[in-house]
XYZ file of C-alpha atoms in Angstrom:
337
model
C -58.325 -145.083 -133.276
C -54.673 -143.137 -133.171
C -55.705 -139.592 -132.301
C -52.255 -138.743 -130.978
C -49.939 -136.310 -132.517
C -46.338 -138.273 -133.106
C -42.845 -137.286 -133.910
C -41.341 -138.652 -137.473
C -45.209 -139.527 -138.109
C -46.367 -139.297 -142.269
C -48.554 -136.480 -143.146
C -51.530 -138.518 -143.824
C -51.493 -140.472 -140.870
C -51.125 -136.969 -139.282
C -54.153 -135.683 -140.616
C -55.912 -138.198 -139.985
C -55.244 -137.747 -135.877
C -56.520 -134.621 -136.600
C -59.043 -135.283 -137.651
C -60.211 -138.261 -135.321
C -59.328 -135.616 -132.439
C -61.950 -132.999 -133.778
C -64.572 -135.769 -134.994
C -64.448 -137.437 -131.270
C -65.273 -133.427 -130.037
C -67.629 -132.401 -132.360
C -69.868 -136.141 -131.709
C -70.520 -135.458 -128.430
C -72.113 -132.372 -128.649
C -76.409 -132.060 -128.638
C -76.792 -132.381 -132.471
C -80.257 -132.097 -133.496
C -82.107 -135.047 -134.651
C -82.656 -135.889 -137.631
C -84.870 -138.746 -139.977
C -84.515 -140.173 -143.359
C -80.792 -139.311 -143.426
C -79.224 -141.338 -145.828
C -76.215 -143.583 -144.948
C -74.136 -141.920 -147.061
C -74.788 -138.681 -145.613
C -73.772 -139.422 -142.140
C -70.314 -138.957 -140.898
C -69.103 -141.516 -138.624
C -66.017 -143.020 -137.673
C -65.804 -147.057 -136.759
C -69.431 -147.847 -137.225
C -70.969 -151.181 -135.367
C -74.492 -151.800 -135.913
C -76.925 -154.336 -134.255
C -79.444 -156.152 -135.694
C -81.750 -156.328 -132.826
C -84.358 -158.664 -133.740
C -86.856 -157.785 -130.922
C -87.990 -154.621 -132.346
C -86.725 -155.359 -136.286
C -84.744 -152.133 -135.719
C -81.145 -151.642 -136.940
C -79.104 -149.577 -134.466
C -75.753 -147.891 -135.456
C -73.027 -146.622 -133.029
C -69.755 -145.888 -133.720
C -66.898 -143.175 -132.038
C -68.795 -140.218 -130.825
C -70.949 -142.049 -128.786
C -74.036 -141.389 -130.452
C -76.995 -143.833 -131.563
C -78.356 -143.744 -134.828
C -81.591 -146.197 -135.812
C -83.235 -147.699 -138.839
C -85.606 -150.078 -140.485
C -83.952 -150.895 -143.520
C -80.284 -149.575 -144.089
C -80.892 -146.967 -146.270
C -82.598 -144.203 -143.944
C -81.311 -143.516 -140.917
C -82.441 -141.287 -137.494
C -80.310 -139.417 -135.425
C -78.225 -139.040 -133.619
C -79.448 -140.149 -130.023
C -77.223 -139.536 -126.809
C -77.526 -142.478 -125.207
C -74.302 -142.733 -122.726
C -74.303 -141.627 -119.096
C -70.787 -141.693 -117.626
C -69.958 -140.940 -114.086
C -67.983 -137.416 -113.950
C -66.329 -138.389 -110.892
C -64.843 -141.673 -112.178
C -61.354 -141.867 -113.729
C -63.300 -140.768 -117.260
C -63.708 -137.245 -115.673
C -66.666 -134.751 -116.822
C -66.558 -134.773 -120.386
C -64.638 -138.276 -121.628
C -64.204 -139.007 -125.529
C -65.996 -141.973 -126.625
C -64.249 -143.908 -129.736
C -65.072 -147.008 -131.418
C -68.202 -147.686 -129.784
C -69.878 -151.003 -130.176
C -73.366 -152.387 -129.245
C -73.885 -156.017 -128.008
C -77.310 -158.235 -126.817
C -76.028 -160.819 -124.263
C -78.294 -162.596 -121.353
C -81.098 -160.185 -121.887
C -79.295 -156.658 -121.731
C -77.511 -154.574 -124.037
C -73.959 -154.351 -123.391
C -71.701 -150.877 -124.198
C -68.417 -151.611 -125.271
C -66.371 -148.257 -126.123
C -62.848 -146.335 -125.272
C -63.005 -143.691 -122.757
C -60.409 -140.841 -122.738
C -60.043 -138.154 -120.090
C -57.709 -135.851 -121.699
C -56.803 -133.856 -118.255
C -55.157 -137.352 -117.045
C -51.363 -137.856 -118.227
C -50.614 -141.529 -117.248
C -46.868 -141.807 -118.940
C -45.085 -139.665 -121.487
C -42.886 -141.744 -124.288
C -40.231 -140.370 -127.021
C -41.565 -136.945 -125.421
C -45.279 -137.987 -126.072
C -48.031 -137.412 -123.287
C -50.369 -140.401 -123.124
C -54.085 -139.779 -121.635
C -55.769 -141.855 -119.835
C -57.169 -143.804 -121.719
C -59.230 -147.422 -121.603
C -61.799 -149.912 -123.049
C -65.074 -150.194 -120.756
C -68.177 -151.314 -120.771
C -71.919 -150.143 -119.963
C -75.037 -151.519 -119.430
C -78.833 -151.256 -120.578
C -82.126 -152.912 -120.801
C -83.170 -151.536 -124.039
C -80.945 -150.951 -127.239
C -81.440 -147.475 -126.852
C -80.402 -146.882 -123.647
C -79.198 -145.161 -121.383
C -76.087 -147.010 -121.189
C -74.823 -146.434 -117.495
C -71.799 -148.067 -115.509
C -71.527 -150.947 -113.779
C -69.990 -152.996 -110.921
C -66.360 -152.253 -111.795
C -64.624 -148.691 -112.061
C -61.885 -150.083 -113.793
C -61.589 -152.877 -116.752
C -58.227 -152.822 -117.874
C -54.913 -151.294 -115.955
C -54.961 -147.564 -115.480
C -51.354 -147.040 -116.650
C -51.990 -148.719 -120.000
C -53.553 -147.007 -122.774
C -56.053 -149.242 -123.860
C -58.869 -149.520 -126.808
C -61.271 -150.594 -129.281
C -62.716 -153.335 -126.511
C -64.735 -155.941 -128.293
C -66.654 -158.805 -127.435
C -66.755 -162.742 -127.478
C -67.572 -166.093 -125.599
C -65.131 -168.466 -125.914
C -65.264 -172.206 -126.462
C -64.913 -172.475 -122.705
C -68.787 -170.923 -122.170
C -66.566 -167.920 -120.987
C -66.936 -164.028 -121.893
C -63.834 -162.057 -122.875
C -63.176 -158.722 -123.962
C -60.354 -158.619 -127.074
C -58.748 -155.360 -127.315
C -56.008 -153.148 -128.185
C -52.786 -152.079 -126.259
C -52.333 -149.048 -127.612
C -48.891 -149.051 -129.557
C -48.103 -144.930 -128.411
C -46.751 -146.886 -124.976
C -45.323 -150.379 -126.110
C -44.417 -149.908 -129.092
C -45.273 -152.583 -131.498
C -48.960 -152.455 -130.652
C -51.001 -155.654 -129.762
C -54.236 -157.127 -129.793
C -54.962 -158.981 -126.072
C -57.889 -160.516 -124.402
C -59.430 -160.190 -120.588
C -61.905 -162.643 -119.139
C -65.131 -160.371 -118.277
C -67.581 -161.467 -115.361
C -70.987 -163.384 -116.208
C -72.776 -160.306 -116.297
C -69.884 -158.565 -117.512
C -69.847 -155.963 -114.409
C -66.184 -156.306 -114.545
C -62.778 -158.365 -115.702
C -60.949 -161.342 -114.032
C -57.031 -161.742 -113.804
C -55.077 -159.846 -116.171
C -54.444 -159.782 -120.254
C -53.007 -162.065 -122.560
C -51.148 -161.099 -125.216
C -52.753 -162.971 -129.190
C -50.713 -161.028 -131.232
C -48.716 -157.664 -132.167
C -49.067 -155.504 -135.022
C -45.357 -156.387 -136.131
C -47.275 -160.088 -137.161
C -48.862 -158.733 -139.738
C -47.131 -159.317 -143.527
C -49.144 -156.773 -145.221
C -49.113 -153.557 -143.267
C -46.382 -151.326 -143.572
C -44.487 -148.362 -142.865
C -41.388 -146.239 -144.070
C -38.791 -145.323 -141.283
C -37.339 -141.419 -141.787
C -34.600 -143.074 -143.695
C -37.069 -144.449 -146.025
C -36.547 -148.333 -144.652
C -39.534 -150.304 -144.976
C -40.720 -152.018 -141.755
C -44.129 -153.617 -139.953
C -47.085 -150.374 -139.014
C -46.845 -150.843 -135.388
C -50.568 -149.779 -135.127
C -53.280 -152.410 -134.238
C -56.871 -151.283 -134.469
C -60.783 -152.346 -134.574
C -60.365 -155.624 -133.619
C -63.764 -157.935 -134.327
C -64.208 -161.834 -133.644
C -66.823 -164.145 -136.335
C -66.710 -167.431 -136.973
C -67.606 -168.630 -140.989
C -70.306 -170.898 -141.529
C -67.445 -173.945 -141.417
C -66.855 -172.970 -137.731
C -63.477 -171.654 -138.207
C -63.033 -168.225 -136.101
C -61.640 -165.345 -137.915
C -60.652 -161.502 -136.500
C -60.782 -158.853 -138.775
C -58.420 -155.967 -137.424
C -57.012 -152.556 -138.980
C -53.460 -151.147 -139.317
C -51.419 -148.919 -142.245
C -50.063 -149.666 -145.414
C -47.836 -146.685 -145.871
C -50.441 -143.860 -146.078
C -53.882 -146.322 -146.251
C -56.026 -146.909 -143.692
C -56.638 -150.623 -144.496
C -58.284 -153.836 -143.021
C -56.513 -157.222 -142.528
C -57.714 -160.744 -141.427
C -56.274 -163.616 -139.227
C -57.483 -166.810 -138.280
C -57.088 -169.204 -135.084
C -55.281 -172.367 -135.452
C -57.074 -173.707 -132.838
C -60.281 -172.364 -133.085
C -60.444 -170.359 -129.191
C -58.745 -166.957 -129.015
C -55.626 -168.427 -127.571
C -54.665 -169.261 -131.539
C -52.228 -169.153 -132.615
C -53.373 -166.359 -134.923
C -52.310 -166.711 -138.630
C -52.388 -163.523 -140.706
C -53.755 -163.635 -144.091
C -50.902 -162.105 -146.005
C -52.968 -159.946 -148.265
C -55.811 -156.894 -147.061
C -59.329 -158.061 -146.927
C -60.537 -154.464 -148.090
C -59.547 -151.843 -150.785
C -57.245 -148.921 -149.328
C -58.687 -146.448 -147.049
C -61.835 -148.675 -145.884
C -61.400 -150.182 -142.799
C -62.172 -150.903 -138.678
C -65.015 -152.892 -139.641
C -67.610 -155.181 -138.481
C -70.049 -157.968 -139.658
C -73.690 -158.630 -139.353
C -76.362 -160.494 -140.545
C -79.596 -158.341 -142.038
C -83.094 -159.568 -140.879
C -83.522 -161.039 -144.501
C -80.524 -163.113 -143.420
C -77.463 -161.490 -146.146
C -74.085 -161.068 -144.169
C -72.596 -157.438 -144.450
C -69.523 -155.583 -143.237
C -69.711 -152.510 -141.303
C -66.593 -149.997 -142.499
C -65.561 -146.571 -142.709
C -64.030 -145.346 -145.936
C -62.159 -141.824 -145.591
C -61.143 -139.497 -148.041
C -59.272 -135.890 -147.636
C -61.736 -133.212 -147.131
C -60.773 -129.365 -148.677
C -59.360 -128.727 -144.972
C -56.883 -131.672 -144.881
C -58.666 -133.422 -142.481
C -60.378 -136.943 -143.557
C -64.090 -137.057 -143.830
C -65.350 -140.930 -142.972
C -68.426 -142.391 -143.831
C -69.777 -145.917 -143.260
C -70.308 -148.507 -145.989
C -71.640 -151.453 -146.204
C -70.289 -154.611 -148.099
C -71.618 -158.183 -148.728
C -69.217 -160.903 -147.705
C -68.966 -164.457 -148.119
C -68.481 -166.941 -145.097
C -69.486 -170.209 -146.710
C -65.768 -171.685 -146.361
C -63.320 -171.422 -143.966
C -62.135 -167.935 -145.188
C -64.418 -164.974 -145.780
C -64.228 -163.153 -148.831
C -65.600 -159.441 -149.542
C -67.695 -159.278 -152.556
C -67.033 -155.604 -153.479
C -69.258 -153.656 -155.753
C -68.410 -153.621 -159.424
């Protein structure tokens, strides 16, 4: 989710702000609905979708903030607006909505995506302005919405550009939010957790850090002197546990010019880790920020993005669907032959 334009950046990671920029834009605008659109027609970024056995309906989100719906997978309906924001919180009028995800907890549907109110400069770094910018989280009684706000106006520190908020309950009965601190202000980006309230109105206390992108053995980046040295981009972070009980995080960063996903697992089995990294991708190059669910016939799949360069230079993403393995205590990706 780096929409940002950076000095001594590479020219596909450039693009690909670009393009993330005009795809956030373009999402939120009244699109006409459509049905039996095939997955493979639709153009999302960071798709999450819920299995939501109550009404045997698949629902798929994603940056944008739009809702898309189907019954098997294949044909899909949409897109719905679903999201009402406040335009006189700190998300202003007209926010961008990335990375948005979709989660049943205590009988309500829970919201989780990054806000960005462009007018708001919180800090400028190596002559880079940085929006406001944060994970939140809304609220619903049905799937489809409308998703509105809740108890707390703010989540997560205002001067701290923060996204890609997902969710989990701990071993300690506890819910948390994991999420990224955004590496345009620190640095070396990170992946953190918050405690949320019960109802998840809100947060308690303050972040802790689980690990930074500079962790990570397999992504990569070239300095301007052509030095090789750890992507300093974290991104998409999602919690599962395999069928063994061990707890996993798939997360995103760079391999030079690839957009690809990586995997880590906790030591300990509770977010606090420590967090090993697998030292090898879990995906091909350019698929990645993905997800996993279970199908109502009971098959596990991952939830992805792949992106390609369009005739414009700018990326076009569309989600994909893989089957993975969790029978041991790592998951494996059974890609199609």
């Amino acid at each position: 989710m780096y929409k940002k334009r950076i000095r001594n950046i590479n020219y596909p990671l450039l693009m690909f702000l670009f393009f993330l920029y005009s795809e956030g834009l373009f999402a939120q605008r009244n699109l006409e609905v459509k049905t039996d659109i095939p997955l493979d027609s639709i153009r999302l970024s960071d798709p999450y979708i819920l299995a939501d056995k109550a009404s045997k309906t698949y629902y798929m989100t994603g940056t944008g903030g739009k809702l898309w719906k189907s019954k098997d997978l294949k044909l899909w309906e949409g897109p719905f607006t679903v999201v009402e924001t406040d335009p006189n919180s700190w998300m202003g009028k007209r926010p961008m909505i990335w990375a948005a995800e979709i989660h049943q907890f205590k009988g309500k549907y829970y919201y989780f995506a990054t806000f960005t109110n462009r007018e708001v400069i919180i800090d400028t770094v190596k002559g880079n302005k940085i929006e406001r910018r944060a994970s939140h989280i809304l609220v619903s009684d049905s799937p489809e919405g409308p998703y509105k706000p809740m108890e707390d106006d703010t989540y997560l520190p205002a001067d701290k550009p923060t996204l890609d908020g997902t969710f989990w309950v701990d071993k300690d009965d506890k819910p948390y939010m994991v999420y990224c601190y955004e590496w345009l202000q620190n640095g070396d980006g990170t992946i953190e957790k918050i405690q949320l309230k019960p109802d998840l109105s809100g947060s308690i206390g303050e972040g802790k850090l689980l690990f930074k992108a500079s962790d990570s053995p397999w992504s990569k980046e070239r300095t301007t002197d052509g030095k090789i040295i750890p992507n300093k981009v974290t991104d998409g972070p999602f919690l599962f546990e395999t069928q063994t009980g061990k707890l996993g995080m798939l997360w995103t960063s760079w391999v030079f010019g690839d957009y690809v996903q990586g995997v880590a697992y906790s030591e300990s089995g509770t977010l606090d880790g420590p967090w090993i990294q697998e030292k090898e991708p879990i995906t091909p190059p350019n698929f990645g920020h993905g997800m996993m669910f279970k199908t109502f016939g009971g098959k596990l799949l991952m939830a992805l993005h792949s992106h390609r360069e369009g005739p414009n230079g700018n990326y076009i993403r569309i989600p994909n669907l893989l089957e993975v393995d969790d029978s041991k205590d790592k998951i494996s990706v059974l890609l199609k032959k």
